[in-house]
Short mmCIF file of C-alpha atoms and ligand atoms in Angstrom, two decimals:
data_model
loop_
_atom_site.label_atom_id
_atom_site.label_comp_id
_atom_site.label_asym_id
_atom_site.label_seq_id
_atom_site.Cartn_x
_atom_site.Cartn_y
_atom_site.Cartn_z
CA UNK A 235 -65.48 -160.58 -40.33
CA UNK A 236 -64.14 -162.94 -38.56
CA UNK A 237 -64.41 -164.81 -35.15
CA UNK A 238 -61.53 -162.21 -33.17
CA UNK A 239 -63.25 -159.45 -34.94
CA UNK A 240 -66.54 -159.95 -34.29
CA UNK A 241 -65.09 -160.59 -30.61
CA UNK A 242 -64.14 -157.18 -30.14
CA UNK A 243 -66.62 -155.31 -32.22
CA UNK A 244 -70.27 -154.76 -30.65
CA UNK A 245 -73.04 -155.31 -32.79
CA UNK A 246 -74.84 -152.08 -33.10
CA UNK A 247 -78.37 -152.61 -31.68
CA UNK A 248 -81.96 -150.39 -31.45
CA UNK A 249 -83.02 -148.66 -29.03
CA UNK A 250 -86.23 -147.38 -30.20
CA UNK A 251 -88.92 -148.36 -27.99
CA UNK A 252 -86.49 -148.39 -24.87
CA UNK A 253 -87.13 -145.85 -21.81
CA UNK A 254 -85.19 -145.98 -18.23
CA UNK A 255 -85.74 -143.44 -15.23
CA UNK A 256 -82.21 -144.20 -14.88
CA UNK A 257 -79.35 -142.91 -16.42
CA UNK A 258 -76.54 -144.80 -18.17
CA UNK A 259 -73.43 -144.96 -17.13
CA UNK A 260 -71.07 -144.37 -20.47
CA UNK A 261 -67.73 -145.74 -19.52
CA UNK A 262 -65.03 -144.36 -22.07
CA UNK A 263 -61.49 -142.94 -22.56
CA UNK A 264 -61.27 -143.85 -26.13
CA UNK A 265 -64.18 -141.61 -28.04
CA UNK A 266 -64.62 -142.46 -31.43
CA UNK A 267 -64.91 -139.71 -34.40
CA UNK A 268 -66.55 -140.03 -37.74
CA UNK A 269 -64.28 -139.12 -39.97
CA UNK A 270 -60.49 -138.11 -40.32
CA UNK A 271 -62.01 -134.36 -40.53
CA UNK A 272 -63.71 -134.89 -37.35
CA UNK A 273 -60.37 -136.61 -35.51
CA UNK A 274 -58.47 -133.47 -36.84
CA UNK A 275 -60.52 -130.59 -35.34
CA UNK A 276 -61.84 -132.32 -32.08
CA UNK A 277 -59.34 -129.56 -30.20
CA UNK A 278 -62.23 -126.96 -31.35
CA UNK A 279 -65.14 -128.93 -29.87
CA UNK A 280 -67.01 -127.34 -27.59
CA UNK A 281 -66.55 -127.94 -23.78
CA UNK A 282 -70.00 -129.67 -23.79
CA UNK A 283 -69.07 -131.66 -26.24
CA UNK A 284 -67.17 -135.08 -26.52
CA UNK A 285 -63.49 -135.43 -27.30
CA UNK A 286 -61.77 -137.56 -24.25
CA UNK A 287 -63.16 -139.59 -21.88
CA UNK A 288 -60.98 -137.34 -19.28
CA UNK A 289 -63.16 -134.47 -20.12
CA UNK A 290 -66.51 -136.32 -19.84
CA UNK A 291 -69.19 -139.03 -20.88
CA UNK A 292 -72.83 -137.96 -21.30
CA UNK A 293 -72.97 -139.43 -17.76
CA UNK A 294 -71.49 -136.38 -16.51
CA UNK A 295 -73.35 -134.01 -18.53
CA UNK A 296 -76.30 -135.27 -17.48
CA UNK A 297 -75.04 -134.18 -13.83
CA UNK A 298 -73.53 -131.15 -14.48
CA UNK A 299 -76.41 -129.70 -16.07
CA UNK A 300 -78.78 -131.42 -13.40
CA UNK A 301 -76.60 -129.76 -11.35
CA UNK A 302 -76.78 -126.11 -13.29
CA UNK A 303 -80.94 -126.08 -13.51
CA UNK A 304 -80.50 -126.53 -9.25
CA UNK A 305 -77.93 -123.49 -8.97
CA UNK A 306 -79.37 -121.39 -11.38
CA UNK A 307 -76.57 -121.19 -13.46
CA UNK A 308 -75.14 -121.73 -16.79
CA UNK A 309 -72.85 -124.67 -16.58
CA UNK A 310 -71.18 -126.90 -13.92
CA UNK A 311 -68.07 -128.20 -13.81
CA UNK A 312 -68.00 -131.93 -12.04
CA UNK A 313 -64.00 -132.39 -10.13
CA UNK A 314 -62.76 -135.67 -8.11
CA UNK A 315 -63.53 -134.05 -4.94
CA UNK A 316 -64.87 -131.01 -2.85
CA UNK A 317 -61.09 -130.02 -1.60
CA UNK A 318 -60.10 -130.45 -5.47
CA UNK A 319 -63.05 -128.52 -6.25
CA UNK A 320 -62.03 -125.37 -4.24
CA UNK A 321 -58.33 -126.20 -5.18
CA UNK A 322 -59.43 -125.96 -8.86
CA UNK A 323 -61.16 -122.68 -8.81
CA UNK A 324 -58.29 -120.93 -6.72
CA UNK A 325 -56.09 -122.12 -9.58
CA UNK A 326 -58.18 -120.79 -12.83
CA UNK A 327 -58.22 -117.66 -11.01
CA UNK A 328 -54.71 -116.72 -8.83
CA UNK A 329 -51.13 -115.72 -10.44
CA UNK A 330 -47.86 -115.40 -8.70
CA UNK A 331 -48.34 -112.16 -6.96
CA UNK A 332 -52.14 -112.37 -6.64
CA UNK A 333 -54.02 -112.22 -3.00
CA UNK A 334 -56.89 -114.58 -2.12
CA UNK A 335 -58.97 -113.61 0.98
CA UNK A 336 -60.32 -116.36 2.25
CA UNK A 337 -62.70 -116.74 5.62
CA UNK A 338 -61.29 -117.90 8.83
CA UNK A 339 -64.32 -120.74 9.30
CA UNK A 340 -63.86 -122.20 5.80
CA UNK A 341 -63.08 -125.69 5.57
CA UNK A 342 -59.80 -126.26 6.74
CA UNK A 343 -57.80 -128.12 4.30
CA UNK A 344 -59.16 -125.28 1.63
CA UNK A 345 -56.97 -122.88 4.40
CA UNK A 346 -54.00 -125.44 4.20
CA UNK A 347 -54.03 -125.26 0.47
CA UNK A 348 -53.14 -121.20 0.42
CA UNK A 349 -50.71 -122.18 3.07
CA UNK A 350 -49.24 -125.03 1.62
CA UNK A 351 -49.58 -125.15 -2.00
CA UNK A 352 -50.26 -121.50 -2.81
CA UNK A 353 -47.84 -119.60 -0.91
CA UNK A 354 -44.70 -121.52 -1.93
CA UNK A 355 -46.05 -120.66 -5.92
CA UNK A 356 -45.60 -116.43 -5.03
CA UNK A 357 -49.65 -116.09 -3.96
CA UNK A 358 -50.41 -114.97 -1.00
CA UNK A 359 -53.50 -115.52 1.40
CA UNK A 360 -55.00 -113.78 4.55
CA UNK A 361 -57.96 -114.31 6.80
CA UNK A 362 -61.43 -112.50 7.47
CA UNK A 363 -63.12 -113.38 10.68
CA UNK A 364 -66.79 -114.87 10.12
CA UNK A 365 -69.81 -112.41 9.97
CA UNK A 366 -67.75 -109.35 8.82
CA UNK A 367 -70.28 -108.19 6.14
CA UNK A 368 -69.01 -105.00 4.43
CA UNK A 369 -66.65 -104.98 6.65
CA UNK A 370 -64.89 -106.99 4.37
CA UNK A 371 -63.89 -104.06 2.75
CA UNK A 372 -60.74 -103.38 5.23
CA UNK A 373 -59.36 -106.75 4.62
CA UNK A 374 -58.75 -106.20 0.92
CA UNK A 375 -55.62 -105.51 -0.32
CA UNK A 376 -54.08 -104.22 -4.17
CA UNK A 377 -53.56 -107.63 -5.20
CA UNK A 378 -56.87 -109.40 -3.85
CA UNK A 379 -58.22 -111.53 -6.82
CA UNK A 380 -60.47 -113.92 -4.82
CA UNK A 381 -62.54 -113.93 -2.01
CA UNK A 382 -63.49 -117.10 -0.75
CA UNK A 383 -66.60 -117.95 1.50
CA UNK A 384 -68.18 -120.63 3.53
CA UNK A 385 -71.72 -120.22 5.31
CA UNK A 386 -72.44 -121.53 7.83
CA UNK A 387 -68.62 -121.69 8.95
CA UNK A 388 -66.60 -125.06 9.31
CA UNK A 389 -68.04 -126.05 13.08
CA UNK A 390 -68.66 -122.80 14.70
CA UNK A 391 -71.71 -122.64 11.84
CA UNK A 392 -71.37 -119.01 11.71
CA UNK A 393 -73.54 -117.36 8.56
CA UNK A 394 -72.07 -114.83 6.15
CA UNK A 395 -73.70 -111.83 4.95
CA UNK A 396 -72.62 -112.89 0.84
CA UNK A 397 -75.30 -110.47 -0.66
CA UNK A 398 -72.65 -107.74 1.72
CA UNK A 399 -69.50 -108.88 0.78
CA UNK A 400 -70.46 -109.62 -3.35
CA UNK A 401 -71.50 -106.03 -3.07
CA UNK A 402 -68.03 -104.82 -1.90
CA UNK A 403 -66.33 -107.48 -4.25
CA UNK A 404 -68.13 -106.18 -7.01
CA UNK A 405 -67.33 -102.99 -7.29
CA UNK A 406 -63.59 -103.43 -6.32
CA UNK A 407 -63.39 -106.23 -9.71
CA UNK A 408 -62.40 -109.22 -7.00
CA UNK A 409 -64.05 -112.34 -7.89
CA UNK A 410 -65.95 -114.21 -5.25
CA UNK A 411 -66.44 -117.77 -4.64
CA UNK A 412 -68.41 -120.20 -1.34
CA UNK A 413 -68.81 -123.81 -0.10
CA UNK A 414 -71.87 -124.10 -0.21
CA UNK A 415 -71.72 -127.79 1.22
CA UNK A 416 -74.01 -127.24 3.78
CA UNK A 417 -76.90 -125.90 2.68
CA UNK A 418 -76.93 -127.80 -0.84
CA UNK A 419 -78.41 -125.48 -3.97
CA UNK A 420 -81.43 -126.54 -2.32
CA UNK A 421 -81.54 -124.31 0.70
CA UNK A 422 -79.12 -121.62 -0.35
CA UNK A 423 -78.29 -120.71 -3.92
CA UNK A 424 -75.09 -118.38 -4.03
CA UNK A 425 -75.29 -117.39 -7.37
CA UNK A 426 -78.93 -115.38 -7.15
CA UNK A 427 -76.36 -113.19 -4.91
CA UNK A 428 -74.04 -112.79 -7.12
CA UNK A 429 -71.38 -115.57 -6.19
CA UNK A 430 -69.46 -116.41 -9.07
CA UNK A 431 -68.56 -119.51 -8.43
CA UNK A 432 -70.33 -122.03 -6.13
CA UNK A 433 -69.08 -124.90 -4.99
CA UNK A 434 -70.13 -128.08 -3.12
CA UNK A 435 -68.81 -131.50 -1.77
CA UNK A 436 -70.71 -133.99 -3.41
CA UNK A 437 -69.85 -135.90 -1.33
CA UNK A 438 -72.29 -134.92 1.41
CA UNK A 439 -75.82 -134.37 0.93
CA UNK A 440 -76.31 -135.05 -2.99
CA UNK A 441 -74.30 -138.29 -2.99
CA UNK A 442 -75.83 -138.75 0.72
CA UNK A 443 -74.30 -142.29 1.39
CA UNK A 444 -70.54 -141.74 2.71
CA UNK A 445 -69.15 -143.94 -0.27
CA UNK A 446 -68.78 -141.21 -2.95
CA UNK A 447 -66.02 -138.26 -2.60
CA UNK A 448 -66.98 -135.58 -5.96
CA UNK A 449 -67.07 -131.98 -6.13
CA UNK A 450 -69.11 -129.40 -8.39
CA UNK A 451 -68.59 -125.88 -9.10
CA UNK A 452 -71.05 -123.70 -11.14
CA UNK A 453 -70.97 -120.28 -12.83
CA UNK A 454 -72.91 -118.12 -14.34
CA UNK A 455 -70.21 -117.55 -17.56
CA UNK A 456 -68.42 -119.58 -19.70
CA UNK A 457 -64.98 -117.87 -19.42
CA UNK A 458 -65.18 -118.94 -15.89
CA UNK A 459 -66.13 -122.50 -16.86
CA UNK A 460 -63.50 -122.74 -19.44
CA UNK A 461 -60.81 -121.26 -16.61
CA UNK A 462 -61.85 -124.32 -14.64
CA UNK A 463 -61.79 -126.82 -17.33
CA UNK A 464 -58.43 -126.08 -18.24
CA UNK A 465 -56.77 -126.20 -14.93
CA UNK A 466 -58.81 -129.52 -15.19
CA UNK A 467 -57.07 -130.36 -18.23
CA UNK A 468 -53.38 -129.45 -17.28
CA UNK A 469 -53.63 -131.64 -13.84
CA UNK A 470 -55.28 -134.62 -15.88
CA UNK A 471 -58.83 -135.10 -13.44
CA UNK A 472 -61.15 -137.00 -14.50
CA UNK A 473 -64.73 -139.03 -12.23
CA UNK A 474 -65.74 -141.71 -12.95
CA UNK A 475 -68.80 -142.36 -14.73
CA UNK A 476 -69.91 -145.23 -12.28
CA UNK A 477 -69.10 -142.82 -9.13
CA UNK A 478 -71.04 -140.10 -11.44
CA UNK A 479 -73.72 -142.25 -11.57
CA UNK A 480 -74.42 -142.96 -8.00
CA UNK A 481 -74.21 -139.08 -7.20
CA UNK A 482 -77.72 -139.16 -9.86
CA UNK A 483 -78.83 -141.55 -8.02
CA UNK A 484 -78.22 -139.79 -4.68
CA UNK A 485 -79.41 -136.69 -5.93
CA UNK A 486 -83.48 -138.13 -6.66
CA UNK A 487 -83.55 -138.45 -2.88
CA UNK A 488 -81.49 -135.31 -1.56
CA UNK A 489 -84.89 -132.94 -1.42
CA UNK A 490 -86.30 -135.62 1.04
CA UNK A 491 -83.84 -136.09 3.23
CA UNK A 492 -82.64 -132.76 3.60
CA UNK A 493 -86.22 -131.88 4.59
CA UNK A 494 -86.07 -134.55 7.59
CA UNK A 495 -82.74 -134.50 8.86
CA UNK A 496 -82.98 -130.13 8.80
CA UNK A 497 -85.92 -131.16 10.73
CA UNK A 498 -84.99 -133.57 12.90
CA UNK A 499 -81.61 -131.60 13.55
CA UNK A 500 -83.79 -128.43 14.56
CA UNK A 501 -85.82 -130.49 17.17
CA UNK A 502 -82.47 -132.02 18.43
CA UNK A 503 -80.38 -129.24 18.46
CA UNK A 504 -83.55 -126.72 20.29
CA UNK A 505 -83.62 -129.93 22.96
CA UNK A 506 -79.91 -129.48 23.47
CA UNK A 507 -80.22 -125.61 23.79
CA UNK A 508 -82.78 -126.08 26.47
CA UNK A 509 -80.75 -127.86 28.83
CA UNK A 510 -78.97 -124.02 29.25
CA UNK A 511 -75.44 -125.98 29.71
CA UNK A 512 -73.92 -125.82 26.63
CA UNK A 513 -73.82 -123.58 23.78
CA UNK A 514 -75.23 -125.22 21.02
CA UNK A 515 -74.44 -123.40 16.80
CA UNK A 516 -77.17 -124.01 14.16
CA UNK A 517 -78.11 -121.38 12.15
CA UNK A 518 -81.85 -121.99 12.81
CA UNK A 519 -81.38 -121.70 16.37
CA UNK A 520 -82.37 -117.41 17.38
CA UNK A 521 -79.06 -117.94 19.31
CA UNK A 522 -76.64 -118.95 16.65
CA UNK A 523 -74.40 -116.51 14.83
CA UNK A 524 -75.90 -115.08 11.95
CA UNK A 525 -79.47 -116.20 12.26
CA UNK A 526 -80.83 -112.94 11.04
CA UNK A 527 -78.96 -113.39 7.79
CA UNK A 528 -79.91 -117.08 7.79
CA UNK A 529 -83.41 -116.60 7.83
CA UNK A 530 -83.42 -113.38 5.21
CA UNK A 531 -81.25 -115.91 2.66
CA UNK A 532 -82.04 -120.03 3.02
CA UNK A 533 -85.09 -122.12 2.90
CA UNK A 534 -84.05 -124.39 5.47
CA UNK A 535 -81.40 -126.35 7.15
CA UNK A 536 -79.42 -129.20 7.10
CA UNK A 537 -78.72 -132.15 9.18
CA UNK A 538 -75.53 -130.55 10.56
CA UNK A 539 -75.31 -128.69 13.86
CA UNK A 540 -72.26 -128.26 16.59
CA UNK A 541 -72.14 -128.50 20.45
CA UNK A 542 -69.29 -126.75 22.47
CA UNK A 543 -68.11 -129.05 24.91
CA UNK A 544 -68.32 -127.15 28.52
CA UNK A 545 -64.73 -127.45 30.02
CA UNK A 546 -65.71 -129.51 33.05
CA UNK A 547 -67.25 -132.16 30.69
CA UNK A 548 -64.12 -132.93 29.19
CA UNK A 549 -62.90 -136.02 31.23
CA UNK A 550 -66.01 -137.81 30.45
CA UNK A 551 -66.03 -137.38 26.45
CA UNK A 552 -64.41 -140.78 25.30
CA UNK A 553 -66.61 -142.63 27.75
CA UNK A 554 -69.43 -141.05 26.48
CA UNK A 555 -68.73 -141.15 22.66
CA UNK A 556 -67.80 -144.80 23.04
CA UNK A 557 -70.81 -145.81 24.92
CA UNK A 558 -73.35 -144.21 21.32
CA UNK A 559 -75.10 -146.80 19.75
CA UNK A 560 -76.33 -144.99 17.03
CA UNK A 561 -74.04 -142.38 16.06
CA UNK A 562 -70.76 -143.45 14.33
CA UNK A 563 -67.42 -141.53 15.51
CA UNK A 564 -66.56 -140.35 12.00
CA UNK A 565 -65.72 -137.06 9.77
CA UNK A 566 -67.43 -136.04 6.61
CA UNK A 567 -71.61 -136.01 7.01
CA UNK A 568 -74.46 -135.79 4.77
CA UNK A 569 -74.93 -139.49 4.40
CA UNK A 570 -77.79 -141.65 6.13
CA UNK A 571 -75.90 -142.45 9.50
CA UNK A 572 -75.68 -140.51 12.23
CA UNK A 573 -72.43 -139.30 12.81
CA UNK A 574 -70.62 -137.76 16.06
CA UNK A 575 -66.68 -136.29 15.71
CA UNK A 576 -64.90 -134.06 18.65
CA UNK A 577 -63.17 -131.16 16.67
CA UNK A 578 -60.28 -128.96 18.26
CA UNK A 579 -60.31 -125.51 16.08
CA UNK A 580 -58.25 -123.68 18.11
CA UNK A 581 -55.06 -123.94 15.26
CA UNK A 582 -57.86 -122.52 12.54
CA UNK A 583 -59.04 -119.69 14.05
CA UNK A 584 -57.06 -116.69 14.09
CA UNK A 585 -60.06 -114.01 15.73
CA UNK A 586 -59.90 -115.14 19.76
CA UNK A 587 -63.11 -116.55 20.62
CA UNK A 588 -63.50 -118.67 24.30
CA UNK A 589 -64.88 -121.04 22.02
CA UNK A 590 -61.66 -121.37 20.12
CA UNK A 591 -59.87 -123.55 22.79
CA UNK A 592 -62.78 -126.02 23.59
CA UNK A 593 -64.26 -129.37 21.96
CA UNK A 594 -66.99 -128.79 19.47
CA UNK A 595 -68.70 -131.56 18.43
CA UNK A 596 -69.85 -132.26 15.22
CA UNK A 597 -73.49 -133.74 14.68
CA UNK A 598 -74.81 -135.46 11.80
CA UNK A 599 -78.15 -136.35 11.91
CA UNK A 600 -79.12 -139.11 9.77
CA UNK A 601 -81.86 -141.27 8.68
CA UNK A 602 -82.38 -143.72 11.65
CA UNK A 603 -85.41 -143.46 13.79
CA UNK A 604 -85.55 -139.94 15.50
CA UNK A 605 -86.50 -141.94 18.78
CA UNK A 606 -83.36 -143.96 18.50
CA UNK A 607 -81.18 -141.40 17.67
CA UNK A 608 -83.04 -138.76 20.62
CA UNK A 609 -82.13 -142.51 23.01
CA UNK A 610 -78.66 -142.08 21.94
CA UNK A 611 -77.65 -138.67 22.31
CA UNK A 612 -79.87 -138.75 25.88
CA UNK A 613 -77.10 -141.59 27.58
CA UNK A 614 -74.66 -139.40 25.24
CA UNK A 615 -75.13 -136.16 28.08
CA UNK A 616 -76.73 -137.90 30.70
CA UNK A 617 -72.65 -139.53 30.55
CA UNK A 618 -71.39 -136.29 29.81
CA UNK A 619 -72.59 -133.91 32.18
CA UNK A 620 -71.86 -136.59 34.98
CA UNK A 621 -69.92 -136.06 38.03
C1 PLP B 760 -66.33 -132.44 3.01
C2 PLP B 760 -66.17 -131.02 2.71
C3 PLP B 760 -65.29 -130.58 1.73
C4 PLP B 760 -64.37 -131.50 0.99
O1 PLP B 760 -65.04 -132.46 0.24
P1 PLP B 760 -64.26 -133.81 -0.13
O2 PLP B 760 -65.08 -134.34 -1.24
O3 PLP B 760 -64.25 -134.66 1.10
O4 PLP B 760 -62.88 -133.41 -0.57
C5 PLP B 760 -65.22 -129.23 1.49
N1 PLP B 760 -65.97 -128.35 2.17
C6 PLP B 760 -66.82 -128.75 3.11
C7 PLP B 760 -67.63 -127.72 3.83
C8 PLP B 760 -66.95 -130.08 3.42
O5 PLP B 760 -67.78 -130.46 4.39
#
């Protein structure tokens, strides 16, 4: 061979003898096959298999099943990002003419995606108000092929009954689905309840630094997986391995920190509570919707609790929120800063609450000093609540 060959060509080296903790990161759209044969039938491979880097490296094997063994399932299916995650599953499963249910608290661009993307493609969407239980039997209709979940709610934190509603899904052949964002397979794993598919933003706890978006979704059978991997396949997604590879790396720390910030959050969130001047929602607060049903199905919270801003406080907010030191003014959570963001949910909310129409702020506890960030959110209402 020559110079320009030997150029492109890598010399093939051992690696006997060579052990990392870490994973590689294979890079690849090109993969290689053996033999003419091989090239010819790679359309039959198996989904775990290799045939395109689109469909996946052993990078992202190595997550998805890291990702199965924490769900309990049989295989995971790694997407961009949590919103393409949900869009992905309401794909492999709705037709033109097909109903999706999906819960009044759940995320709200998931909402904005039956409204927006579904609806003008002939499938049609409705609304269950959090905490319904059984009652979600009423809510069904002829055509319902999906029921989608989110516990605790976006904001108001409110906590499904899913063992309730699987039940009633179950026996009516609807297929059910949750965001399971919050609580992380760790605290809360939906498919033990019978979910069938549960998803999560990696891009909160498990990649825990704000500079990852990913989603996962796992199921316990492979005609769901392969539903998801060809929607995958038609709309061309593919993560990247190097992204991939710092979710991993996020994901040998998640037990840790969800253990602190669940428990810092508690201490916070009980502190706020006792002040008796605004309603605080956290599932492991007695007070918070659903805490019955929170304590009969997690181990534990997370880092991420709400505040409902008392009307009177209102003219103070921006003064308040820009004198933090700590907490960052920011969406998305689940990383290692604190994070504060005012959220108005009065256009997601279809079941009148008196909450609906106020502030709710959004709390991320993160991994600063618990006596900084308890400073912090002190001046925070002492500048609130002021006259
Ligand atoms: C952040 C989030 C999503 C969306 O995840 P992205 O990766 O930002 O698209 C979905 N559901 C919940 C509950 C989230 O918090």
């Amino acid at each position: 061979m020559r110079d320009a060959t030997k150029a492109v060509h890598h010399p093939i080296i051992s690696t006997e003898g060579y052990a990392a903790l870490s994973v590689p990161t294979h890079r690849a759209s090109t993969i290689v096959f053996e033999d003419s044969d091989a090239y010819a039938t790679r359309g039959q491979r198996d989904l775990d298999n290799y045939s395109y880097g689109m469909h996946g490296t052993p990078t992202q094997r190595v997550l998805e099943a890291q990702l199965t063994e924490l769900e309990g399932g049989l295989r995971t299916v790694i997407i961009p990002s949590g919103q393409a995650a949900i869009a992905i599953i309401f794909l492999s499963v709705l037709k033109t003419g097909d109903h999706v249910l999906i819960a009044e608290t759940a995320y709200p661009p998931a909402i904005g995606f039956c409204r927006n993307f579904l609806e003008l493609r002939g499938i049609s969407f409705s609304t269950y108000p959090p905490g319904i239980g059984a009652g979600i039997e009423e809510y069904i209709t002829d055509n319902t092929k999906l029921i989608w979940m989110e516990s605790p709610g976006s904001t108001t934190m409110e906590v499904e009954d899913v063992p309730a509603i699987v039940s009633v899904a179950r026996g009516r052949n609807i297929l059910t689905g949750i965001d399971n964002t919050w609580a992380t397979p760790l605290l809360f794993k939906p498919l033990a309840h019978g979910v069938d598919f549960s998803m999560q933003a990696l891009t909160k706890y498990p990649s825990g630094h704000s500079d990852i978006l990913m989603g996962s979704v796992t199921v316990n059978d492979l005609d769901l997986r392969k539903g998801l991997r060809d929607q995958m396949r038609m709309l061309g997604m593919h993560t990247a391995p190097d992204a991939i590879s710092l979710v991993l790396r996020g994901l040998e720390t998640m037990a840790l920190r969800l253990t602190h910030v669940g428990k810092i959050a508690g201490k916070f969130a009980a502190q706020i509570n006792e002040r008796g001047d605004c309603e605080v929602l956290f599932p492991a607060l007695p007070e918070s919707p659903g805490h019955d049903i929170w304590k009969r199905d997690f181990s534990g919270s997370s880092g991420l609790f709400s505040v409902v801003l008392p009307e009177a406080w209102e003219p103070n907010l921006d003064q308040a929120l820009d004198a933090m030191q700590v907490f960052a003014i920011g969406a998305s959570w689940g990383g290692t800063h604190s994070l504060i963001a005012p959220m108005n949910i009065s256009a997601n909310r279809d079941t009148p609450h008196a909450r609906n129409d106020r502030i709710i702020l959004r709390i991320n506890i993160g991994l600063e000093d618990p006596a900084d960030i308890g400073a912090d959110l002190d001046l925070f209402f002492q500048l609130l609540s002021a006259d």
